[in-house]
Amino acid sequence: MNGHSSSRVANGLRITLIHEPEAARAAALFRLSAGSLDEPARWPGLAHLLEHVLFAGSAGYQQEQRLMAWAPAHGARLNATTQAHFTAWFVEIAPERLGQALCRLSDMLARPLLATEAITAEAAAIEAEYRMLQSHGPTLCEAALSQAFAAPHPLHDFHVGSQRHFGDDAVALQQALRDWHQCWFHTGNLELWLSGPQPLQELEAMAEEAAAAFARAETVPAAPPLLQPTATRAFARAETAPAAPPLLRPTAPRAFARAETLPAAPPLLRLAPQRAFALQSAAAQHLQLSFLLNDPQPASLTLLRELLTDKASGSLLATLREQGLCDDISLLEPYRSARQSVASVRFQLSGLQLAQCARIEALFRRWLAQLSGLTQQQRAHYANLTQRRFSQLSPLDQLRDLALGFPPAQSTTPLPLPQSLSRLWVSPAVSAPSVRAQGFTLRLAAIDWPQAEPEPETPPALHFYSPASTPVTPALPVAKSTLALVAAPVEPTLLLSVQPGLLPDRRSAALIEAALQPAMGDALHGGGELAFSRQHGLWQLRLSGQDALLAATLDRAIQALTDPPAATQAFGERLFYQAQQADDIAIRCLLAHLPDLLNSTSADALSALRWQATLYGGAANSAADLARLLTRLPGAVEPAQSPPHVFPTQPHYSCPTASRDAAVLVFCPLAEASAVCFASWQLLATLFEPRFFQRLRVEANIGYVVSCRFHQTAGQAGLLFALQSPALSTAELFGHIDRFIADMAATVDSQTTETLAASWLSLLPSLPESVPKNREHITAHWLYQQLNLPFSFARPSPDRLRQAYRQLTASCARWWRLSNSA
């Protein structure tokens, strides 16, 4: 971060400003110090509902000018989240439009309309979300974890919200939302975070203007004392109190409901006597070891996460993999308040036996005991890794980490010291009765935890990274592979991707991922990166770092892929099995299946892969070294070629899912391979996206998932429509999409040169550039290169836009239709 400032503006709003002079995007985030566990007991889900309804319109911005409709049309990302004791609303957009976005964001939070029609629609949407979450693995695990804490505590209550809890009295629900808003939305409970390339003074001026929309904290009476653990929470308007005005004006005096019925902060969490549980899951198998932290420092968990996820040889993760006990580790924070945090270490199990969990815990405890032996140099090194990861995030994701948890650590950041652990074993092998927790039905049982077997006389060594010497240049073959060079002012980055149209066998992809894990850890410690993942439907190997590290990392990666040992192959088999497990969100299953259809041929072995290689940045002699090393890569490195055009061979494709909701995708590939078509269809997407959401999510309220966007996958680009509904059939959802596209003719015809000029200015920053300037630009450049189109874009005219729309509707036979119906 090149500039950082935290302060309070005149009316008391806390602000945090981040100046990033090279940033191509800007972001804003409002955080409210109240969440689902602060809501009144009479209205479970009220905080979640308000999070939704605020997007429906405000006094200053309604219809297409409200943030939810305006932002997508201007190339923005926006969302919100309700957590235990925090709620946040955030938006990321081009820097020149940050002020306009912030005005809409602050107005919607300060002066919401809270119309009954919007409340009814969003209550129905939350009902659909609740139904979806009833089979959502992570949600059920959080509910199970709550059983390790003593009751009574709001953590045990239902907070998602549902139609049954909201009831049929829209006026009463509206009043509850008004009371809740009036109670919490003032400068004492809000904080604003801004990030962008603007100077700090300019960001501060924006913040002061946004802050003026909210009432000062001094005008609000102090909150009552904390409720005792056995107290019953309630939130009722006094019978004699006047109704709230239709609009909440920031300058009007605010009044609470009767003091004795105000929501209060929850009591402190206390561990329950029983802290070992088993949860039955059809697909997942993992162990979660959780612990309670008092007065937590968020950066402490970030530092612990960096140490836990270290993949280098000798690390906890690498050792557990070598022992065949665990395939991955992640750190979650399912609960956080101003005074406490619950951290949960999640171990992805490699087997189904409970005894395996006891062995993992024993190694984990030994590893924890060694944390106190970290040198200052090692602490500084791991803290620097957290800062590197943070710097690679988008501006919006950086604000989320800073405001909501996991900010970057410093060398002086203390490490948390877990005391009593709670245990949750999640496996299909569990046999347990049905219980209710947090409003969900679980197959959960309290269990006796087994004793770990004694460690061998020479237990596996666990150690942390120590600085190594300069990487040694590997021996180089004489021959060279094809390597495309892109001159760019970026850290040298090599992208190896499987040719579009070729689908690697999932087992081969899993083996590559398994074999590269230790090399990934070493690359990160050396100041670089090695990653293998599916990016936009294409498998990609990404290496970055200074020239010497890049060559050494590539050499080690090639060695790892050449005749991997039996343990690595077994690890790859487990990764392959995990990848076969169906996602519990139907629409995500369809999105994952789409690129499989678009790839025309498959490769069932590493030697059958055809790669294309591109080096961004780096010296000429480094490029020559890499080209020689690539001759040893399993498979063949070939020049980039145009992706084959693949056409549907049937009306629609079925991908059955575990979810009971109906879900559909319609992907409409570009009608022609040209830069003009690419830009024109992106403009169509900016026109369609807010209108699609308004019609099907707001007006028709068909379900929780309503999405329309420009999409690139498997070397193809086009328009993507996605719907998921608990009430409608897949045939009805397809009908909604077809009618929407047909009805857009009038909207397209109404576009003028002036309206297109504004849309083009919003779209322009997201178009790929011929010379990438940063990490994000590299990805956009690589993605566009898969289409083999020129980097020359001109603003489409109204006539060209109408032609693009005619091409879209005329090419319906080329649309890919996917559903989860049989």
mmCIF file of N, CA and C in Angstrom, residues 318-363:
data_model
loop_
_atom_site.group_PDB
_atom_site.id
_atom_site.type_symbol
_atom_site.label_atom_id
_atom_site.label_comp_id
_atom_site.label_asym_id
_atom_site.label_seq_id
_atom_site.Cartn_x
_atom_site.Cartn_y
_atom_site.Cartn_z
ATOM 1 N N ALA A 318 3.077 -30.731 4.211
ATOM 2 C CA ALA A 318 3.857 -31.713 3.441
ATOM 3 C C ALA A 318 4.038 -33.008 4.229
ATOM 4 N N THR A 319 4.247 -32.893 5.537
ATOM 5 C CA THR A 319 4.438 -34.082 6.371
ATOM 6 C C THR A 319 3.168 -34.913 6.448
ATOM 7 N N LEU A 320 2.031 -34.253 6.638
ATOM 8 C CA LEU A 320 0.761 -34.975 6.686
ATOM 9 C C LEU A 320 0.467 -35.667 5.356
ATOM 10 N N ARG A 321 0.848 -35.028 4.268
ATOM 11 C CA ARG A 321 0.670 -35.667 2.955
ATOM 12 C C ARG A 321 1.566 -36.891 2.814
ATOM 13 N N GLU A 322 2.821 -36.754 3.234
ATOM 14 C CA GLU A 322 3.738 -37.883 3.129
ATOM 15 C C GLU A 322 3.271 -39.060 3.977
ATOM 16 N N GLN A 323 2.606 -38.746 5.113
ATOM 17 C CA GLN A 323 2.100 -39.799 5.985
ATOM 18 C C GLN A 323 0.790 -40.381 5.473
ATOM 19 N N GLY A 324 0.241 -39.817 4.389
ATOM 20 C CA GLY A 324 -1.023 -40.296 3.850
ATOM 21 C C GLY A 324 -2.211 -39.984 4.737
ATOM 22 N N LEU A 325 -2.109 -38.903 5.527
ATOM 23 C CA LEU A 325 -3.165 -38.568 6.480
ATOM 24 C C LEU A 325 -4.082 -37.456 5.993
ATOM 25 N N CYS A 326 -3.532 -36.511 5.265
ATOM 26 C CA CYS A 326 -4.269 -35.285 4.952
ATOM 27 C C CYS A 326 -3.792 -34.757 3.615
ATOM 28 N N ASP A 327 -4.703 -34.203 2.834
ATOM 29 C CA ASP A 327 -4.349 -33.692 1.514
ATOM 30 C C ASP A 327 -4.299 -32.174 1.440
ATOM 31 N N ASP A 328 -4.942 -31.495 2.385
ATOM 32 C CA ASP A 328 -4.933 -30.038 2.343
ATOM 33 C C ASP A 328 -5.312 -29.494 3.718
ATOM 34 N N ILE A 329 -4.920 -28.234 3.965
ATOM 35 C CA ILE A 329 -5.242 -27.548 5.218
ATOM 36 C C ILE A 329 -5.758 -26.155 4.872
ATOM 37 N N SER A 330 -6.796 -25.722 5.556
ATOM 38 C CA SER A 330 -7.278 -24.351 5.426
ATOM 39 C C SER A 330 -7.651 -23.828 6.810
ATOM 40 N N LEU A 331 -7.655 -22.515 6.939
ATOM 41 C CA LEU A 331 -8.018 -21.880 8.203
ATOM 42 C C LEU A 331 -9.269 -21.051 7.988
ATOM 43 N N LEU A 332 -10.297 -21.316 8.776
ATOM 44 C CA LEU A 332 -11.574 -20.619 8.682
ATOM 45 C C LEU A 332 -11.802 -19.823 9.963
ATOM 46 N N GLU A 333 -12.668 -18.835 9.864
ATOM 47 C CA GLU A 333 -13.067 -18.061 11.036
ATOM 48 C C GLU A 333 -14.592 -17.973 11.035
ATOM 49 N N PRO A 334 -15.274 -18.996 11.554
ATOM 50 C CA PRO A 334 -16.732 -19.032 11.475
ATOM 51 C C PRO A 334 -17.434 -18.039 12.383
ATOM 52 N N TYR A 335 -16.718 -17.459 13.345
ATOM 53 C CA TYR A 335 -17.345 -16.488 14.250
ATOM 54 C C TYR A 335 -16.311 -15.437 14.647
ATOM 55 N N ARG A 336 -16.746 -14.169 14.620
ATOM 56 C CA ARG A 336 -15.869 -13.098 15.109
ATOM 57 C C ARG A 336 -16.731 -11.980 15.657
ATOM 58 N N SER A 337 -16.366 -11.494 16.819
ATOM 59 C CA SER A 337 -16.972 -10.305 17.404
ATOM 60 C C SER A 337 -15.841 -9.371 17.794
ATOM 61 N N ALA A 338 -16.178 -8.243 18.407
ATOM 62 C CA ALA A 338 -15.143 -7.312 18.833
ATOM 63 C C ALA A 338 -14.292 -7.899 19.950
ATOM 64 N N ARG A 339 -14.825 -8.919 20.635
ATOM 65 C CA ARG A 339 -14.123 -9.447 21.799
ATOM 66 C C ARG A 339 -13.629 -10.875 21.636
ATOM 67 N N GLN A 340 -14.155 -11.600 20.663
ATOM 68 C CA GLN A 340 -13.791 -13.008 20.531
ATOM 69 C C GLN A 340 -13.747 -13.434 19.072
ATOM 70 N N SER A 341 -13.046 -14.534 18.849
ATOM 71 C CA SER A 341 -12.990 -15.138 17.524
ATOM 72 C C SER A 341 -12.924 -16.647 17.687
ATOM 73 N N VAL A 342 -13.572 -17.341 16.770
ATOM 74 C CA VAL A 342 -13.443 -18.795 16.700
ATOM 75 C C VAL A 342 -12.657 -19.116 15.434
ATOM 76 N N ALA A 343 -11.515 -19.748 15.599
ATOM 77 C CA ALA A 343 -10.702 -20.185 14.467
ATOM 78 C C ALA A 343 -10.859 -21.687 14.301
ATOM 79 N N SER A 344 -10.935 -22.132 13.060
ATOM 80 C CA SER A 344 -11.146 -23.547 12.775
ATOM 81 C C SER A 344 -10.145 -23.995 11.717
ATOM 82 N N VAL A 345 -9.293 -24.934 12.080
ATOM 83 C CA VAL A 345 -8.301 -25.495 11.147
ATOM 84 C C VAL A 345 -8.939 -26.718 10.496
ATOM 85 N N ARG A 346 -9.062 -26.676 9.184
ATOM 86 C CA ARG A 346 -9.760 -27.734 8.443
ATOM 87 C C ARG A 346 -8.734 -28.597 7.714
ATOM 88 N N PHE A 347 -8.720 -29.879 8.063
ATOM 89 C CA PHE A 347 -7.818 -30.851 7.439
ATOM 90 C C PHE A 347 -8.627 -31.719 6.477
ATOM 91 N N GLN A 348 -8.278 -31.687 5.205
ATOM 92 C CA GLN A 348 -8.938 -32.534 4.214
ATOM 93 C C GLN A 348 -8.391 -33.953 4.344
ATOM 94 N N LEU A 349 -9.212 -34.861 4.804
ATOM 95 C CA LEU A 349 -8.748 -36.208 5.120
ATOM 96 C C LEU A 349 -8.516 -37.042 3.862
ATOM 97 N N SER A 350 -7.561 -37.959 3.968
ATOM 98 C CA SER A 350 -7.278 -38.870 2.859
ATOM 99 C C SER A 350 -7.915 -40.238 3.081
ATOM 100 N N GLY A 351 -8.613 -40.434 4.207
ATOM 101 C CA GLY A 351 -9.264 -41.708 4.493
ATOM 102 C C GLY A 351 -10.491 -41.506 5.350
ATOM 103 N N LEU A 352 -11.150 -42.593 5.700
ATOM 104 C CA LEU A 352 -12.433 -42.528 6.388
ATOM 105 C C LEU A 352 -12.358 -42.914 7.854
ATOM 106 N N GLN A 353 -11.191 -43.221 8.396
ATOM 107 C CA GLN A 353 -11.083 -43.738 9.744
ATOM 108 C C GLN A 353 -10.925 -42.625 10.780
ATOM 109 N N LEU A 354 -11.635 -42.775 11.907
ATOM 110 C CA LEU A 354 -11.533 -41.790 12.983
ATOM 111 C C LEU A 354 -10.136 -41.780 13.597
ATOM 112 N N ALA A 355 -9.468 -42.935 13.626
ATOM 113 C CA ALA A 355 -8.118 -42.995 14.184
ATOM 114 C C ALA A 355 -7.168 -42.069 13.432
ATOM 115 N N GLN A 356 -7.430 -41.876 12.156
ATOM 116 C CA GLN A 356 -6.619 -40.958 11.349
ATOM 117 C C GLN A 356 -6.691 -39.542 11.918
ATOM 118 N N CYS A 357 -7.866 -39.144 12.410
ATOM 119 C CA CYS A 357 -8.037 -37.806 12.976
ATOM 120 C C CYS A 357 -7.181 -37.632 14.225
ATOM 121 N N ALA A 358 -7.113 -38.657 15.058
ATOM 122 C CA ALA A 358 -6.310 -38.572 16.269
ATOM 123 C C ALA A 358 -4.832 -38.415 15.938
ATOM 124 N N ARG A 359 -4.355 -39.100 14.916
ATOM 125 C CA ARG A 359 -2.948 -38.966 14.509
ATOM 126 C C ARG A 359 -2.666 -37.563 13.980
ATOM 127 N N ILE A 360 -3.625 -37.003 13.214
ATOM 128 C CA ILE A 360 -3.451 -35.636 12.711
ATOM 129 C C ILE A 360 -3.379 -34.656 13.870
ATOM 130 N N GLU A 361 -4.265 -34.829 14.852
ATOM 131 C CA GLU A 361 -4.252 -33.899 15.983
ATOM 132 C C GLU A 361 -2.930 -33.970 16.741
ATOM 133 N N ALA A 362 -2.390 -35.163 16.903
ATOM 134 C CA ALA A 362 -1.119 -35.301 17.614
ATOM 135 C C ALA A 362 -0.002 -34.545 16.891
ATOM 136 N N LEU A 363 0.068 -34.698 15.571
ATOM 137 C CA LEU A 363 1.086 -33.970 14.806
ATOM 138 C C LEU A 363 0.836 -32.468 14.849
#
